[in-house]
PDB file of C-alpha atoms in Angstrom:
ATOM      1  CA  UNK A   1       0.000   0.000   0.000  1.00 83.00           C
ATOM      2  CA  UNK A   2       1.366   3.385  -1.041  1.00 82.00           C
ATOM      3  CA  UNK A   3      -0.419   6.341   0.555  1.00 82.00           C
ATOM      4  CA  UNK A   4      -0.333   9.896  -0.833  1.00 78.00           C
ATOM      5  CA  UNK A   5       1.164   8.589  -4.094  1.00 77.00           C
ATOM      6  CA  UNK A   6       0.623  11.974  -5.771  1.00 74.00           C
ATOM      7  CA  UNK A   7       3.468  13.348  -3.631  1.00 75.00           C
ATOM      8  CA  UNK A   8       5.967  11.106  -5.436  1.00 79.00           C
ATOM      9  CA  UNK A   9       4.989  10.949  -9.120  1.00 75.00           C
ATOM     10  CA  UNK A  10       8.313   9.302 -10.029  1.00 80.00           C
ATOM     11  CA  UNK A  11       7.034   6.134  -8.341  1.00 82.00           C
ATOM     12  CA  UNK A  12       4.292   5.821 -10.953  1.00 79.00           C
ATOM     13  CA  UNK A  13       6.788   5.097 -13.743  1.00 80.00           C
ATOM     14  CA  UNK A  14       8.551   2.545 -11.536  1.00 84.00           C
ATOM     15  CA  UNK A  15       5.206   0.907 -10.699  1.00 83.00           C
ATOM     16  CA  UNK A  16       4.272   0.830 -14.384  1.00 82.00           C
ATOM     17  CA  UNK A  17       7.355  -1.263 -15.159  1.00 84.00           C
ATOM     18  CA  UNK A  18       6.733  -3.561 -12.205  1.00 85.00           C
ATOM     19  CA  UNK A  19       3.060  -4.087 -13.062  1.00 83.00           C
ATOM     20  CA  UNK A  20       3.920  -4.785 -16.711  1.00 84.00           C
ATOM     21  CA  UNK A  21       6.618  -7.253 -15.671  1.00 88.00           C
ATOM     22  CA  UNK A  22       4.495  -9.164 -13.118  1.00 86.00           C
ATOM     23  CA  UNK A  23       1.277  -9.148 -15.172  1.00 80.00           C
ATOM     24  CA  UNK A  24      -0.798  -9.597 -11.996  1.00 79.00           C
ATOM     25  CA  UNK A  25      -3.677  -7.495 -10.789  1.00 76.00           C
ATOM     26  CA  UNK A  26      -4.042  -6.319  -7.210  1.00 78.00           C
ATOM     27  CA  UNK A  27      -0.418  -6.246  -6.080  1.00 81.00           C
ATOM     28  CA  UNK A  28      -0.564  -2.568  -5.135  1.00 81.00           C
ATOM     29  CA  UNK A  29      -3.075  -0.258  -3.512  1.00 82.00           C
ATOM     30  CA  UNK A  30      -2.419   3.416  -4.210  1.00 80.00           C
ATOM     31  CA  UNK A  31      -4.178   6.084  -2.196  1.00 77.00           C
ATOM     32  CA  UNK A  32      -4.184   9.833  -2.241  1.00 74.00           C
ATOM     33  CA  UNK A  33      -6.041  12.704  -0.687  1.00 68.00           C
ATOM     34  CA  UNK A  34      -5.846  14.851  -3.796  1.00 62.00           C
ATOM     35  CA  UNK A  35      -8.252  12.994  -6.030  1.00 60.00           C
ATOM     36  CA  UNK A  36      -7.813  15.232  -9.093  1.00 53.00           C
ATOM     37  CA  UNK A  37      -4.007  15.028  -9.043  1.00 51.00           C
ATOM     38  CA  UNK A  38      -3.989  11.299  -8.292  1.00 50.00           C
ATOM     39  CA  UNK A  39      -6.444  10.606 -11.114  1.00 58.00           C
ATOM     40  CA  UNK A  40      -4.353  12.662 -13.549  1.00 58.00           C
ATOM     41  CA  UNK A  41      -1.132  10.838 -12.620  1.00 55.00           C
ATOM     42  CA  UNK A  42      -2.717   7.407 -12.839  1.00 58.00           C
ATOM     43  CA  UNK A  43      -4.314   8.194 -16.178  1.00 58.00           C
ATOM     44  CA  UNK A  44      -1.040   9.463 -17.606  1.00 61.00           C
ATOM     45  CA  UNK A  45       1.231   6.694 -16.314  1.00 61.00           C
ATOM     46  CA  UNK A  46      -0.833   3.620 -15.478  1.00 65.00           C
ATOM     47  CA  UNK A  47      -3.650   3.814 -18.028  1.00 65.00           C
ATOM     48  CA  UNK A  48      -5.238   0.405 -18.534  1.00 67.00           C
ATOM     49  CA  UNK A  49      -3.511  -1.019 -15.453  1.00 67.00           C
ATOM     50  CA  UNK A  50      -5.638   0.407 -12.646  1.00 67.00           C
ATOM     51  CA  UNK A  51      -9.113   0.318 -11.215  1.00 69.00           C
ATOM     52  CA  UNK A  52     -10.389   3.366  -9.331  1.00 67.00           C
ATOM     53  CA  UNK A  53     -12.471   3.490  -6.185  1.00 67.00           C
ATOM     54  CA  UNK A  54     -13.728   6.719  -4.709  1.00 66.00           C
ATOM     55  CA  UNK A  55     -14.328   5.867  -1.102  1.00 67.00           C
ATOM     56  CA  UNK A  56     -14.357   8.912   1.096  1.00 70.00           C
ATOM     57  CA  UNK A  57     -17.466  10.864   0.331  1.00 80.00           C
ATOM     58  CA  UNK A  58     -19.095  12.924   3.078  1.00 89.00           C
ATOM     59  CA  UNK A  59     -21.483  11.018   5.316  1.00 92.00           C
ATOM     60  CA  UNK A  60     -25.078  10.896   4.112  1.00 93.00           C
ATOM     61  CA  UNK A  61     -28.087  11.575   6.342  1.00 94.00           C
ATOM     62  CA  UNK A  62     -28.852   7.838   6.196  1.00 95.00           C
ATOM     63  CA  UNK A  63     -25.357   6.928   7.386  1.00 95.00           C
ATOM     64  CA  UNK A  64     -25.567   9.471  10.197  1.00 96.00           C
ATOM     65  CA  UNK A  65     -28.993   8.116  11.211  1.00 96.00           C
ATOM     66  CA  UNK A  66     -27.702   4.534  11.180  1.00 96.00           C
ATOM     67  CA  UNK A  67     -24.769   5.558  13.405  1.00 94.00           C
ATOM     68  CA  UNK A  68     -27.087   7.407  15.785  1.00 94.00           C
ATOM     69  CA  UNK A  69     -25.460  10.754  14.967  1.00 94.00           C
ATOM     70  CA  UNK A  70     -28.054  12.462  12.781  1.00 95.00           C
ATOM     71  CA  UNK A  71     -28.509  16.030  14.062  1.00 94.00           C
ATOM     72  CA  UNK A  72     -31.934  16.829  15.479  1.00 94.00           C
ATOM     73  CA  UNK A  73     -32.676  19.588  12.971  1.00 96.00           C
ATOM     74  CA  UNK A  74     -32.098  20.164   9.277  1.00 95.00           C
ATOM     75  CA  UNK A  75     -30.401  23.450  10.188  1.00 94.00           C
ATOM     76  CA  UNK A  76     -27.849  21.597  12.368  1.00 93.00           C
ATOM     77  CA  UNK A  77     -27.274  18.992   9.642  1.00 94.00           C
ATOM     78  CA  UNK A  78     -26.616  21.737   7.084  1.00 92.00           C
ATOM     79  CA  UNK A  79     -24.330  23.549   9.540  1.00 91.00           C
ATOM     80  CA  UNK A  80     -22.253  20.450  10.385  1.00 91.00           C
ATOM     81  CA  UNK A  81     -22.262  18.940   6.902  1.00 91.00           C
ATOM     82  CA  UNK A  82     -21.129  15.364   6.358  1.00 92.00           C
ATOM     83  CA  UNK A  83     -17.412  15.401   7.132  1.00 90.00           C
ATOM     84  CA  UNK A  84     -16.629  12.472   9.480  1.00 90.00           C
ATOM     85  CA  UNK A  85     -14.268  14.449  11.775  1.00 89.00           C
ATOM     86  CA  UNK A  86     -17.222  16.632  12.770  1.00 92.00           C
ATOM     87  CA  UNK A  87     -18.983  13.562  14.163  1.00 91.00           C
ATOM     88  CA  UNK A  88     -16.251  11.342  15.577  1.00 88.00           C
ATOM     89  CA  UNK A  89     -14.820  13.888  18.051  1.00 88.00           C
ATOM     90  CA  UNK A  90     -16.081  16.925  19.922  1.00 88.00           C
ATOM     91  CA  UNK A  91     -15.233  19.699  17.474  1.00 90.00           C
ATOM     92  CA  UNK A  92     -17.247  22.606  16.165  1.00 91.00           C
ATOM     93  CA  UNK A  93     -17.480  23.291  12.415  1.00 93.00           C
ATOM     94  CA  UNK A  94     -16.210  26.834  13.056  1.00 93.00           C
ATOM     95  CA  UNK A  95     -12.985  25.317  14.425  1.00 92.00           C
ATOM     96  CA  UNK A  96     -12.554  22.435  11.968  1.00 91.00           C
ATOM     97  CA  UNK A  97     -13.625  23.891   8.608  1.00 88.00           C
ATOM     98  CA  UNK A  98     -11.065  26.737   8.428  1.00 88.00           C
ATOM     99  CA  UNK A  99      -8.256  24.217   8.990  1.00 87.00           C
ATOM    100  CA  UNK A 100      -9.732  21.948   6.308  1.00 84.00           C
ATOM    101  CA  UNK A 101      -9.968  24.833   3.827  1.00 82.00           C
ATOM    102  CA  UNK A 102      -6.419  25.916   4.657  1.00 82.00           C
ATOM    103  CA  UNK A 103      -5.087  22.410   4.083  1.00 80.00           C
ATOM    104  CA  UNK A 104      -7.115  21.307   1.089  1.00 76.00           C
ATOM    105  CA  UNK A 105      -7.856  24.479  -0.829  1.00 76.00           C
ATOM    106  CA  UNK A 106      -5.066  26.848   0.139  1.00 74.00           C
ATOM    107  CA  UNK A 107      -2.305  24.249   0.091  1.00 75.00           C
ATOM    108  CA  UNK A 108      -3.256  21.264  -2.066  1.00 72.00           C
ATOM    109  CA  UNK A 109      -5.417  22.933  -4.733  1.00 75.00           C
ATOM    110  CA  UNK A 110      -3.196  26.003  -4.817  1.00 76.00           C
ATOM    111  CA  UNK A 111      -0.106  23.848  -5.342  1.00 74.00           C
ATOM    112  CA  UNK A 112      -1.774  21.739  -8.042  1.00 72.00           C
ATOM    113  CA  UNK A 113      -3.032  24.798  -9.919  1.00 76.00           C
ATOM    114  CA  UNK A 114       0.258  26.651  -9.382  1.00 77.00           C
ATOM    115  CA  UNK A 115      -1.499  29.691  -7.925  1.00 80.00           C
ATOM    116  CA  UNK A 116       0.876  32.623  -7.434  1.00 82.00           C
ATOM    117  CA  UNK A 117      -1.323  35.139  -5.583  1.00 85.00           C
ATOM    118  CA  UNK A 118      -2.717  33.547  -2.404  1.00 83.00           C
ATOM    119  CA  UNK A 119      -4.787  36.593  -1.406  1.00 85.00           C
ATOM    120  CA  UNK A 120      -6.513  36.720  -4.794  1.00 87.00           C
ATOM    121  CA  UNK A 121      -7.036  32.952  -4.742  1.00 86.00           C
ATOM    122  CA  UNK A 122      -8.607  33.130  -1.263  1.00 86.00           C
ATOM    123  CA  UNK A 123     -10.949  35.900  -2.447  1.00 89.00           C
ATOM    124  CA  UNK A 124     -11.887  33.801  -5.489  1.00 90.00           C
ATOM    125  CA  UNK A 125     -12.645  30.752  -3.302  1.00 87.00           C
ATOM    126  CA  UNK A 126     -14.783  32.857  -0.928  1.00 89.00           C
ATOM    127  CA  UNK A 127     -16.676  34.361  -3.887  1.00 92.00           C
ATOM    128  CA  UNK A 128     -17.316  30.866  -5.265  1.00 91.00           C
ATOM    129  CA  UNK A 129     -18.569  29.672  -1.872  1.00 89.00           C
ATOM    130  CA  UNK A 130     -20.884  32.691  -1.604  1.00 92.00           C
ATOM    131  CA  UNK A 131     -22.490  31.678  -4.899  1.00 93.00           C
ATOM    132  CA  UNK A 132     -23.364  28.134  -3.835  1.00 89.00           C
ATOM    133  CA  UNK A 133     -26.755  27.140  -5.214  1.00 90.00           C
ATOM    134  CA  UNK A 134     -26.663  29.697  -8.027  1.00 93.00           C
ATOM    135  CA  UNK A 135     -25.927  29.217 -11.712  1.00 94.00           C
ATOM    136  CA  UNK A 136     -22.249  29.844 -12.416  1.00 91.00           C
ATOM    137  CA  UNK A 137     -21.684  33.237 -14.035  1.00 93.00           C
ATOM    138  CA  UNK A 138     -17.942  33.428 -14.697  1.00 92.00           C
ATOM    139  CA  UNK A 139     -18.124  36.977 -16.026  1.00 93.00           C
ATOM    140  CA  UNK A 140     -19.724  38.293 -12.813  1.00 93.00           C
ATOM    141  CA  UNK A 141     -17.451  36.157 -10.632  1.00 93.00           C
ATOM    142  CA  UNK A 142     -14.372  37.423 -12.447  1.00 93.00           C
ATOM    143  CA  UNK A 143     -15.515  41.044 -12.167  1.00 93.00           C
ATOM    144  CA  UNK A 144     -16.163  40.680  -8.421  1.00 91.00           C
ATOM    145  CA  UNK A 145     -12.693  39.185  -7.944  1.00 90.00           C
ATOM    146  CA  UNK A 146     -10.934  41.691 -10.174  1.00 90.00           C
ATOM    147  CA  UNK A 147      -9.662  39.126 -12.676  1.00 90.00           C
ATOM    148  CA  UNK A 148     -10.425  38.316 -16.294  1.00 89.00           C
ATOM    149  CA  UNK A 149     -13.083  35.754 -17.197  1.00 88.00           C
ATOM    150  CA  UNK A 150     -10.290  33.622 -18.689  1.00 88.00           C
ATOM    151  CA  UNK A 151      -8.456  33.582 -15.350  1.00 86.00           C
ATOM    152  CA  UNK A 152     -11.670  32.697 -13.499  1.00 85.00           C
ATOM    153  CA  UNK A 153     -12.338  29.863 -15.947  1.00 85.00           C
ATOM    154  CA  UNK A 154      -8.854  28.430 -15.396  1.00 79.00           C
TER     155      UNK A 154
END
């Protein structure tokens, strides 16, 4: 098992040779927390040699109910969301979510997209979040962020 394989893309070429040589399925399990980057690397290097599983989706209301952790109100469910860490330990969303955003969006996504201006990127992410549930209007989003529509699209 190789965890966070996207952090060492050189291993993918090595694994490709090993998988081709052995001609056996299931010798390796590759995991990664950056699904988009992992998928890109696997597609580029190990195409036709892998099967993909997407396992860690947020908890559904049914799963929370089955575990006896479904919040009493819809408002509380919407506030807490479905991230497992918000249910398996005593932590408030206002404490946990900023750390999650900092790790996933500001570090992982920023690194993958090669973002140069963190302040502008943070503003863009906040503007996107504020538009949840609305049709995407890249022109308006770009104008509100002070970037071109092409930049917003990228």
